[in-house]
PDB file of C-alpha atoms in Angstrom:
ATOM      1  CA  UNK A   1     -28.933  62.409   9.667  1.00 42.00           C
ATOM      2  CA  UNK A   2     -25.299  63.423  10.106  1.00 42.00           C
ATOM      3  CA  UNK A   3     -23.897  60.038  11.331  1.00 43.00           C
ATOM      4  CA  UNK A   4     -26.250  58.443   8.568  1.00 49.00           C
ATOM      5  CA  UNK A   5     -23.975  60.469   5.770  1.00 45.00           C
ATOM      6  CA  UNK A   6     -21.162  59.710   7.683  1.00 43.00           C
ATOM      7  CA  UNK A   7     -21.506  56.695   7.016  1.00 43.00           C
ATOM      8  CA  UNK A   8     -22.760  56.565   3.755  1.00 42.00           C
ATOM      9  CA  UNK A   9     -19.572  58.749   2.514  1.00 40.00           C
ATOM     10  CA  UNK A  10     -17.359  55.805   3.686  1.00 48.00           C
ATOM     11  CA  UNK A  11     -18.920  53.551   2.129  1.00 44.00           C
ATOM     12  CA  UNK A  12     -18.828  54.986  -0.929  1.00 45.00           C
ATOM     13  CA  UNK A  13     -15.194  55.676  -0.589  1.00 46.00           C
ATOM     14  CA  UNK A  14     -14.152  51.727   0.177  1.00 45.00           C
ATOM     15  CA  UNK A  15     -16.785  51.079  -2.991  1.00 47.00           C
ATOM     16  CA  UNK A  16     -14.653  53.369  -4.952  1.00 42.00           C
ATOM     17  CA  UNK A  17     -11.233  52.396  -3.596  1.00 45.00           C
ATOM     18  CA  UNK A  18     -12.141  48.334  -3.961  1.00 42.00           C
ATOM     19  CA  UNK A  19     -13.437  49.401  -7.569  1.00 43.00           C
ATOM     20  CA  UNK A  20     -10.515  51.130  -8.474  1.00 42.00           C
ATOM     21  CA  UNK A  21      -8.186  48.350  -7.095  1.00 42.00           C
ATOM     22  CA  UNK A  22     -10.119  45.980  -9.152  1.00 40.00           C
ATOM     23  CA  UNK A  23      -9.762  47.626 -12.418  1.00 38.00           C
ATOM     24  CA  UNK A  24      -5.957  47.712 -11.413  1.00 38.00           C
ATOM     25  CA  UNK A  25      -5.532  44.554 -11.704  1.00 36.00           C
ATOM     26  CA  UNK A  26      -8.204  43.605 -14.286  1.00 37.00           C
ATOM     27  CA  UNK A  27      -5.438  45.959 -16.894  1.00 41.00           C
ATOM     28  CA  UNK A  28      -2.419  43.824 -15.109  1.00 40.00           C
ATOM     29  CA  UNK A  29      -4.139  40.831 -16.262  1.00 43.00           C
ATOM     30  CA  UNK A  30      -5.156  41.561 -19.612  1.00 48.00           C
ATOM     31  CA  UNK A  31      -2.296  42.429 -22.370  1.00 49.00           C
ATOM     32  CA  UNK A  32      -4.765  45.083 -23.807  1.00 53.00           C
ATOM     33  CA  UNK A  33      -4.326  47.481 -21.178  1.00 59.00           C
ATOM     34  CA  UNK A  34      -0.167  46.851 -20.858  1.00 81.00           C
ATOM     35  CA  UNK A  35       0.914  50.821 -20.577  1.00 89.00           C
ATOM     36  CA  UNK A  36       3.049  52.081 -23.501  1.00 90.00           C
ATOM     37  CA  UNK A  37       6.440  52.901 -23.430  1.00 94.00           C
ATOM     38  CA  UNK A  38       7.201  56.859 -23.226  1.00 94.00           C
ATOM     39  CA  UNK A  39       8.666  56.771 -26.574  1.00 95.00           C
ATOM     40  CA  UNK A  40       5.552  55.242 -27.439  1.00 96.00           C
ATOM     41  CA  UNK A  41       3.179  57.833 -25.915  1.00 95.00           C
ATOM     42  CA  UNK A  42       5.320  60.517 -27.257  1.00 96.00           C
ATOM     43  CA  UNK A  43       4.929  59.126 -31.004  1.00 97.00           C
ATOM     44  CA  UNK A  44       1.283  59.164 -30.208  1.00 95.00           C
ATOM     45  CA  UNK A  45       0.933  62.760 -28.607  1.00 95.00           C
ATOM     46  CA  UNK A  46       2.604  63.974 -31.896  1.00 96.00           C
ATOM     47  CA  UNK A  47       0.456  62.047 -34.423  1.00 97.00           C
ATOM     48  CA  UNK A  48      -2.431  63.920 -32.888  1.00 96.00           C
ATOM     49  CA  UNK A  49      -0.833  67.261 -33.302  1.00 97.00           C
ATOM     50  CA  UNK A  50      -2.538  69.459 -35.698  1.00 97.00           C
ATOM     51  CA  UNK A  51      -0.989  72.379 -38.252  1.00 97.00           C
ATOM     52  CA  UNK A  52      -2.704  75.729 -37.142  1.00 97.00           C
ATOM     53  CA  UNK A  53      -2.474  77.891 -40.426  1.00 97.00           C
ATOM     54  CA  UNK A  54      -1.900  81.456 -40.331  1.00 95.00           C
ATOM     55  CA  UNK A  55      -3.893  83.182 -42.843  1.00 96.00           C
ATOM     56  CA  UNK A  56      -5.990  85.335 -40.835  1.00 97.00           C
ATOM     57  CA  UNK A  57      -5.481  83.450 -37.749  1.00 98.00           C
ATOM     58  CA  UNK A  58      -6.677  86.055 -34.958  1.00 98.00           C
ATOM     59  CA  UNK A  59     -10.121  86.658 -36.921  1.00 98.00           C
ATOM     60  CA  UNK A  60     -10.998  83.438 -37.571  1.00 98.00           C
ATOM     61  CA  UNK A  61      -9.918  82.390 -33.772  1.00 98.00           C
ATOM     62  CA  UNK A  62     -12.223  85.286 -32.558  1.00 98.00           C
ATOM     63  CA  UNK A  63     -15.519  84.299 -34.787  1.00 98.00           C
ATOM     64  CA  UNK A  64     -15.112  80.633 -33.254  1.00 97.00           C
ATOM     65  CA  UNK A  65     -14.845  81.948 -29.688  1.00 97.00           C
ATOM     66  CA  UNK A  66     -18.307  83.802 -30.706  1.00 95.00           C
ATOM     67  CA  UNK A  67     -20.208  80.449 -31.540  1.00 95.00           C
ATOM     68  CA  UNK A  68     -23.137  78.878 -29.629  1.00 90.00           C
ATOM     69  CA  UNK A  69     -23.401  75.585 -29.797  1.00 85.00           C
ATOM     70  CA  UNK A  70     -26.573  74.031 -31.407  1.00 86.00           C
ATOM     71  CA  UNK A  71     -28.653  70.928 -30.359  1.00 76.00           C
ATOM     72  CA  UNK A  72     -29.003  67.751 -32.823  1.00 67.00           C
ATOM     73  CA  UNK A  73     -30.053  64.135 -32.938  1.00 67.00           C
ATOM     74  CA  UNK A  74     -29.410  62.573 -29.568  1.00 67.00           C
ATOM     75  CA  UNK A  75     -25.456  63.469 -28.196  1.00 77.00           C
ATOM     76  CA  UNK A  76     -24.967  65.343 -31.682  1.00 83.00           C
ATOM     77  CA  UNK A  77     -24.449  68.630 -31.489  1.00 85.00           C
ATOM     78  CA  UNK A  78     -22.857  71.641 -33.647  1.00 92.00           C
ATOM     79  CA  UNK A  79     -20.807  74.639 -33.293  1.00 93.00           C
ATOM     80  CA  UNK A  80     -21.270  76.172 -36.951  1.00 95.00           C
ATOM     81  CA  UNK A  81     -20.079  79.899 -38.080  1.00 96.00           C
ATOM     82  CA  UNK A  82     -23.396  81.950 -38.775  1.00 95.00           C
ATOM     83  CA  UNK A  83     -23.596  81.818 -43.110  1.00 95.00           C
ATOM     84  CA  UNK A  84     -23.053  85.999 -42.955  1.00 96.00           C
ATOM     85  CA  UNK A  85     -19.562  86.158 -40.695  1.00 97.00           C
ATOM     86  CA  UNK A  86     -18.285  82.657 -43.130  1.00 97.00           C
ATOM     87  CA  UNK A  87     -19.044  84.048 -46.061  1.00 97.00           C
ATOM     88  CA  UNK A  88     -16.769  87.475 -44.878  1.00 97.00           C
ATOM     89  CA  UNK A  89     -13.522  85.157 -44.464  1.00 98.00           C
ATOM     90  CA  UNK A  90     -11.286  84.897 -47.624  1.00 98.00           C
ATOM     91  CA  UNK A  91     -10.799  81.735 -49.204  1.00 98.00           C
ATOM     92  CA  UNK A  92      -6.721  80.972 -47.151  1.00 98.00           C
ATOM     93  CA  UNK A  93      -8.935  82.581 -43.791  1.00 98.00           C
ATOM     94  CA  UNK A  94     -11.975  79.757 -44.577  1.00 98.00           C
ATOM     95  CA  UNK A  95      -8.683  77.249 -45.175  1.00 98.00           C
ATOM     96  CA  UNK A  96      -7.511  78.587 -41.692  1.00 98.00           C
ATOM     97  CA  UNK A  97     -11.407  78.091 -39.915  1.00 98.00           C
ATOM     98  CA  UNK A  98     -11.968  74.887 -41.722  1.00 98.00           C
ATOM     99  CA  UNK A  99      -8.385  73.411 -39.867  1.00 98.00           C
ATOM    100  CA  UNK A 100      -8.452  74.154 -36.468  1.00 98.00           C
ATOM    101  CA  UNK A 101     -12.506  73.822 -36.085  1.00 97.00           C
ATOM    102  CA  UNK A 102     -14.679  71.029 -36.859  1.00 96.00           C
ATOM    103  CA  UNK A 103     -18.493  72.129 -36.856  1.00 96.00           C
ATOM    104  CA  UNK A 104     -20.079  68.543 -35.656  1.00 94.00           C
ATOM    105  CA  UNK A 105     -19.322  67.210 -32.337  1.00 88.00           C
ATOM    106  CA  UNK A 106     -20.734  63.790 -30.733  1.00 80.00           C
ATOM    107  CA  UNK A 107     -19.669  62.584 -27.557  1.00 69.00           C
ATOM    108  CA  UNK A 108     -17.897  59.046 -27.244  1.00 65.00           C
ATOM    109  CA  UNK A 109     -17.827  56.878 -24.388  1.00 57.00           C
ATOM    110  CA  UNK A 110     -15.242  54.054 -25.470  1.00 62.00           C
ATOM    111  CA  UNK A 111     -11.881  54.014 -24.333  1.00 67.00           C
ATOM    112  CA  UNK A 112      -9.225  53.341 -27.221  1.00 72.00           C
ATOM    113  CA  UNK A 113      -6.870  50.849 -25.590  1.00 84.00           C
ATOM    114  CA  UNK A 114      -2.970  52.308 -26.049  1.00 86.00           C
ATOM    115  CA  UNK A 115      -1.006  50.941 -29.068  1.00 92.00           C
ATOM    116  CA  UNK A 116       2.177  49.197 -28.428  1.00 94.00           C
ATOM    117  CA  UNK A 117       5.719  50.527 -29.910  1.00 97.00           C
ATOM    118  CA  UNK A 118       3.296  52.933 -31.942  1.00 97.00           C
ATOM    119  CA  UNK A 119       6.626  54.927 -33.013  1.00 97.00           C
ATOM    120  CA  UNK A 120       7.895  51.811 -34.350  1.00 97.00           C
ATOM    121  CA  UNK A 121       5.051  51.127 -36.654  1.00 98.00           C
ATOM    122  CA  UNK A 122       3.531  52.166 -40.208  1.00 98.00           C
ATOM    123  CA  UNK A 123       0.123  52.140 -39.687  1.00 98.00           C
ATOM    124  CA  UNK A 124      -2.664  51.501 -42.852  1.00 98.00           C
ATOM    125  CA  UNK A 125      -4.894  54.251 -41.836  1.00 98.00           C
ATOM    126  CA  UNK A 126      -4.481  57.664 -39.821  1.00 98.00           C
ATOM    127  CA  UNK A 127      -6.121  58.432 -36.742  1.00 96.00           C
ATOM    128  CA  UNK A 128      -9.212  60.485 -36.193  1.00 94.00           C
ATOM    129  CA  UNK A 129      -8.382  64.399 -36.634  1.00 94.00           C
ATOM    130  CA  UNK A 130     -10.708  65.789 -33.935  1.00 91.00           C
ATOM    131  CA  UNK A 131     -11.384  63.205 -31.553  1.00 82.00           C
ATOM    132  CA  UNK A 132     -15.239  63.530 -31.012  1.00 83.00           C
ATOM    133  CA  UNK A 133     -15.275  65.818 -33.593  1.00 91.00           C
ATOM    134  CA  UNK A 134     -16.199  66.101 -37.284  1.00 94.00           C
ATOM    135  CA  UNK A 135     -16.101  68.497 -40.431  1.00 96.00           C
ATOM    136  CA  UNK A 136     -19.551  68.924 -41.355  1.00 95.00           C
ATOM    137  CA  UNK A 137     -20.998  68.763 -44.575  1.00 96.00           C
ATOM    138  CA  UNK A 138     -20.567  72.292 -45.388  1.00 97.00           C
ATOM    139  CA  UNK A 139     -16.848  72.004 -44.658  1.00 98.00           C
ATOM    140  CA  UNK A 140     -16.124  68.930 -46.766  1.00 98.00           C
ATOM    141  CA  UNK A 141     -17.558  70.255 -49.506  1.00 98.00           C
ATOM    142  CA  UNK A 142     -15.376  73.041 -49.232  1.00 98.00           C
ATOM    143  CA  UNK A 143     -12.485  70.966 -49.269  1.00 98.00           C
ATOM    144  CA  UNK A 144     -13.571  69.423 -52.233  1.00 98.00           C
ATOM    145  CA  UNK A 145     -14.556  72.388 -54.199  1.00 98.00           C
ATOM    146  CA  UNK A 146     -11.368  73.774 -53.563  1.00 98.00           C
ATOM    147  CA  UNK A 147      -9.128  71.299 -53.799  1.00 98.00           C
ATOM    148  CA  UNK A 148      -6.903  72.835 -55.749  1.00 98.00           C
ATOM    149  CA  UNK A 149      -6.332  76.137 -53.734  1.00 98.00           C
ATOM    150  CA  UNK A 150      -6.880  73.786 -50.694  1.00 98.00           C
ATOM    151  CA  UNK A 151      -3.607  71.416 -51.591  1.00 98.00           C
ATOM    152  CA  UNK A 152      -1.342  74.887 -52.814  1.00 98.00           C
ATOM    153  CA  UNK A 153      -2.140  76.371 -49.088  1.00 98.00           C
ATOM    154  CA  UNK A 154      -1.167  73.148 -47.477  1.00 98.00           C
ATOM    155  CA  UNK A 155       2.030  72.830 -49.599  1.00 98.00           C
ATOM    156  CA  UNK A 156       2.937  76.647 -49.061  1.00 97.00           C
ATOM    157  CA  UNK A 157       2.407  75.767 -44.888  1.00 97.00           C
ATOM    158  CA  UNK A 158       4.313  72.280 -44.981  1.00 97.00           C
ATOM    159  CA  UNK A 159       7.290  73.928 -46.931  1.00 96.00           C
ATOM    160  CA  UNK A 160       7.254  76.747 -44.815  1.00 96.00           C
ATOM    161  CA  UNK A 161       7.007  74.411 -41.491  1.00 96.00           C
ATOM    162  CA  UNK A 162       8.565  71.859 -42.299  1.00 96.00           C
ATOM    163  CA  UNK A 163       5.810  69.608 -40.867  1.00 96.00           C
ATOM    164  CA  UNK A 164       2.144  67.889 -41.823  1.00 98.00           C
ATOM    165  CA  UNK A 165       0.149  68.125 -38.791  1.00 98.00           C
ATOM    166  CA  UNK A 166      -3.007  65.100 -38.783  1.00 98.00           C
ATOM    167  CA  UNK A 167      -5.274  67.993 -40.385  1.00 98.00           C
ATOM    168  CA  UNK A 168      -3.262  68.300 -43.097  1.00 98.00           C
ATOM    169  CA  UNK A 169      -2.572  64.562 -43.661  1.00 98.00           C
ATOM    170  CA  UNK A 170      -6.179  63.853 -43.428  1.00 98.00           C
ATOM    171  CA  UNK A 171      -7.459  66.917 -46.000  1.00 98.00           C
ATOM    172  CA  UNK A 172      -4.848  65.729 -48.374  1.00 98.00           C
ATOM    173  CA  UNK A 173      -6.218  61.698 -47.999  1.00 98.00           C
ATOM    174  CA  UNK A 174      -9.647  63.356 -48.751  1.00 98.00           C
ATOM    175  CA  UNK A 175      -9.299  65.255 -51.217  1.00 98.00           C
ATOM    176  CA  UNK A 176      -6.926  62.729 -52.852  1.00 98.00           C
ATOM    177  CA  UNK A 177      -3.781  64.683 -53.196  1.00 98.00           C
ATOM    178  CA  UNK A 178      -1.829  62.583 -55.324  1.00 98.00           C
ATOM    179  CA  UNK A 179      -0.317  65.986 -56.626  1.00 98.00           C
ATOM    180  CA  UNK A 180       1.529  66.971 -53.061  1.00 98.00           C
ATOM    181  CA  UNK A 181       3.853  63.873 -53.310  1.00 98.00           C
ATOM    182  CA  UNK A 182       6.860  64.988 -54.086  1.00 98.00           C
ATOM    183  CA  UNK A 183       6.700  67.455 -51.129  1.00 98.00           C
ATOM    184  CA  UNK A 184       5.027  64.836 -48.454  1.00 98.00           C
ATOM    185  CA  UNK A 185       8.086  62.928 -49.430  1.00 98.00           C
ATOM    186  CA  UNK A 186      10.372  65.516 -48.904  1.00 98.00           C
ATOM    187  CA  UNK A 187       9.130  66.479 -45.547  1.00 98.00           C
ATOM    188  CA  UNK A 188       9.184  62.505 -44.327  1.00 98.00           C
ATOM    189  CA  UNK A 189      13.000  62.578 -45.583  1.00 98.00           C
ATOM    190  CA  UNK A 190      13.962  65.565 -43.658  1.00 98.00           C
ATOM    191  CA  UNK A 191      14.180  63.166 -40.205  1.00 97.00           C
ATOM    192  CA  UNK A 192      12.089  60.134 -41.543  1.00 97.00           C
ATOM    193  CA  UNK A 193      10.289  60.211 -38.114  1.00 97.00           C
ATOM    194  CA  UNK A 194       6.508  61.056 -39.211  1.00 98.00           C
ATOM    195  CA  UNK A 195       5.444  57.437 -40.014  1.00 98.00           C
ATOM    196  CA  UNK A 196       2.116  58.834 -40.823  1.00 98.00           C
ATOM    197  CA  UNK A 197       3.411  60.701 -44.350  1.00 98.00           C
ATOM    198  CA  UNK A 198       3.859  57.355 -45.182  1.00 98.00           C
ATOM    199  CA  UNK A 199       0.416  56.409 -44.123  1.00 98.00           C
ATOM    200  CA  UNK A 200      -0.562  59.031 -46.634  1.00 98.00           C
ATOM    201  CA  UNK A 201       1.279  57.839 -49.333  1.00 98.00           C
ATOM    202  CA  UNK A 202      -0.029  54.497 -48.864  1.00 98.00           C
ATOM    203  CA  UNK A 203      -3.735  55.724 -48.558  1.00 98.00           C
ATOM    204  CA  UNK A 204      -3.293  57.879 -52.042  1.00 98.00           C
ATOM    205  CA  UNK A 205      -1.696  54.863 -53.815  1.00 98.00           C
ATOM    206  CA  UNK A 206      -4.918  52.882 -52.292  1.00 98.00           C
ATOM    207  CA  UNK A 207      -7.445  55.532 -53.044  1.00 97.00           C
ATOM    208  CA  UNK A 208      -6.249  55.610 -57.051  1.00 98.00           C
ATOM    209  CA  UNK A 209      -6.360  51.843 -57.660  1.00 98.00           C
ATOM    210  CA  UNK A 210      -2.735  51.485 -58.431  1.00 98.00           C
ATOM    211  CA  UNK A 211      -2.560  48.259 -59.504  1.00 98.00           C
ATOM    212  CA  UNK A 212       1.476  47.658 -57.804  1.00 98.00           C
ATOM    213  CA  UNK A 213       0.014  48.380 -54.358  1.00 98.00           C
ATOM    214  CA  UNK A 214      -3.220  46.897 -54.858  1.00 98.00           C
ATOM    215  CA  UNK A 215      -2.178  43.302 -56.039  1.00 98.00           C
ATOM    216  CA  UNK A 216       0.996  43.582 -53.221  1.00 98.00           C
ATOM    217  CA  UNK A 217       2.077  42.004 -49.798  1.00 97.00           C
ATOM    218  CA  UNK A 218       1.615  45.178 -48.139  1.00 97.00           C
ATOM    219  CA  UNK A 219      -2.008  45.713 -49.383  1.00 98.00           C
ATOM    220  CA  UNK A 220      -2.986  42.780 -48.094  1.00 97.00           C
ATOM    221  CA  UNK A 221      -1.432  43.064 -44.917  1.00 97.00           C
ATOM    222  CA  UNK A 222      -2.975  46.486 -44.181  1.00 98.00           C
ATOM    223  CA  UNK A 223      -6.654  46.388 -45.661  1.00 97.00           C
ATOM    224  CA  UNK A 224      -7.234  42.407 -46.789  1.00 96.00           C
ATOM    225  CA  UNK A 225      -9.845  39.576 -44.489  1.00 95.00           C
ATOM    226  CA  UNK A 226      -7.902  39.478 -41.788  1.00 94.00           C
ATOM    227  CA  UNK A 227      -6.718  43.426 -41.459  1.00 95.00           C
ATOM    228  CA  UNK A 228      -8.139  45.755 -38.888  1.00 96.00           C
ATOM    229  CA  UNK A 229      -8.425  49.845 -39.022  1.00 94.00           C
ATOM    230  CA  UNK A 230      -5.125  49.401 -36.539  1.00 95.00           C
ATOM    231  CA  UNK A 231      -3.467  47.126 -39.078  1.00 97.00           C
ATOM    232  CA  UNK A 232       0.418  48.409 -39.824  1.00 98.00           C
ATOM    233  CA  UNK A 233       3.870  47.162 -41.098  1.00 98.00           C
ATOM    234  CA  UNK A 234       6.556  47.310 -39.109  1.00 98.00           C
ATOM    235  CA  UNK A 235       9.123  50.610 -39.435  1.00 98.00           C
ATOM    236  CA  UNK A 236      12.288  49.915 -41.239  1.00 97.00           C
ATOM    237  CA  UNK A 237      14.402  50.783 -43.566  1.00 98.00           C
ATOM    238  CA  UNK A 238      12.985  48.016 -46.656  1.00 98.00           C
ATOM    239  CA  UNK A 239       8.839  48.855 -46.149  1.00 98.00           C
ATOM    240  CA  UNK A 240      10.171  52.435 -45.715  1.00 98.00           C
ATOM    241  CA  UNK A 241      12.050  52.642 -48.819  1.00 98.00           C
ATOM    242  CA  UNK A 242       9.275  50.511 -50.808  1.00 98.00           C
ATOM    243  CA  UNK A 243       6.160  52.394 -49.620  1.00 98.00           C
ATOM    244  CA  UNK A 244       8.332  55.971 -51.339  1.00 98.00           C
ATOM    245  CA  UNK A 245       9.533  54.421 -54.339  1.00 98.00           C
ATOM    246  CA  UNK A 246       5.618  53.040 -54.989  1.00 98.00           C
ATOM    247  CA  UNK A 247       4.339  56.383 -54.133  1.00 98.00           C
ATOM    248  CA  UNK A 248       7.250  58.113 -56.647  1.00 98.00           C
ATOM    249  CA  UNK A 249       6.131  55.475 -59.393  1.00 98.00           C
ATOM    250  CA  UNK A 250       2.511  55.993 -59.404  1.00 98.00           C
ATOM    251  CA  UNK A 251       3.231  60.242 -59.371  1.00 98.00           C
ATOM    252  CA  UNK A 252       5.041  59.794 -62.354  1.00 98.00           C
ATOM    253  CA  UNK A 253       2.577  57.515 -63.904  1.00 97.00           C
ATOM    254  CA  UNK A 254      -0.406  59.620 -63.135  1.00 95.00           C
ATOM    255  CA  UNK A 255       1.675  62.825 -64.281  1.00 89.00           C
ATOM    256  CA  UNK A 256       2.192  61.742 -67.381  1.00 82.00           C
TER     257      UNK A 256
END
């Protein structure tokens, strides 16, 4: 029985070493799996990076460490605050809860292939906030019934930060923000290196109809036939300066 495992262990190791050798060279062969520059991955590591409000921070932490986790349909499960303990948080300590925690998890199998010179790219639609996570019902519907409140604590955190983490950008998208413009543009000038304000901007302009960006270049570049959810323009100065003075128009329009 012993020299039988023997055995057995080695050949699972050569299995797994000529397996792993193979996939080597199966991503050396195919463009799709070409590694990203570090400047690249960096980019991407920050697009991911959330905003972790602090209104009542080191309750609302504590209550999540306290939930169980709940079956659902198939690899569905949730993590959701009991209806007593989330009805005891303030609305800026539900804000705080509803940012850093999404109630619905699922587990995904796929591996996202890395995007190319991401830093050097506007894309047409942000990525996902909580990787195999989502807000549930409950919390978008918060988000919407408190959109107001919702969009003054985000604009209080950003000017206070000086930054829009993916939560943020992706709350404001959804709740259609048009009203935090001015101050997403203001961040994004500060070191015009968050690509993804613009992404915003674009998405709001998108989300209202505007008829500029809807009948334009760039509209049909990012969502037309032939676009993808990874479609983008490329960063410079012209799309850059375009993209802000379509966002400033349609502000002013819809202010008026």
């Amino acid at each position: 029985m012993i020299i039988s495992l023997k055995y057995y262990l080695r050949f699972l190791f050569l299995a797994v070493a000529i397996l792993s050798s193979t996939l080597v060279f199966a991503q050396e062969d195919n463009p799709e799996f070409k590694e990203a520059s570090p400047a690249s991955q960096a980019y991407h590591n920050n697009r991911l990076k959330s905003t972790v409000p602090p209104y009542g921070l080191t309750k609302v932490k504590a209550l999540i460490a306290g939930i169980n986790a709940t079956g659902g349909d198939g690899d569905v499960y949730f993590r959701v605050l009991g209806p007593k303990s989330y009805q005891s948080l303030s609305l800026p300590e539900k804000f705080t809860y509803h940012m850093i925690h999404a109630e619905v998890s699922s587990q995904n199998c796929d591996i996202p292939t890395p995007i190319l010179e991401e830093d050097l790219k506007i894309f047409g639609n942000l990525p996902d906030v909580f990787d195999e996570e989502n807000w549930s019902e409950r919390q978008l519907n918060f988000l919407v019934s408190n959109r107001d409140s919702v969009l003054s604590l985000i604009s209080e955190s950003v000017n206070r930060s000086k930054k829009v983490g993916l939560n943020y950008k992706t709350t404001i998208e959804y709740v259609n923000g048009w009203e935090i413009i001015p101050v997403l543009i203001k961040t994004y000038n500060l070191d015009h290196k968050d690509h993804d304000i613009l992404t915003v901007l674009i998405q709001l302009m998108k989300k209202n109809d505007y008829q500029p960006f809807m009948t334009s270049a760039t509209y049909l570049k990012l969502y037309g036939n032939n676009s993808t959810y990874r479609s983008f323009l490329n960063f410079n100065k012209a799309n850059e300066d375009l993209i802000i003075s379509r966002a400033e128009a349609f502000y002013n329009g819809r202010k008026k």
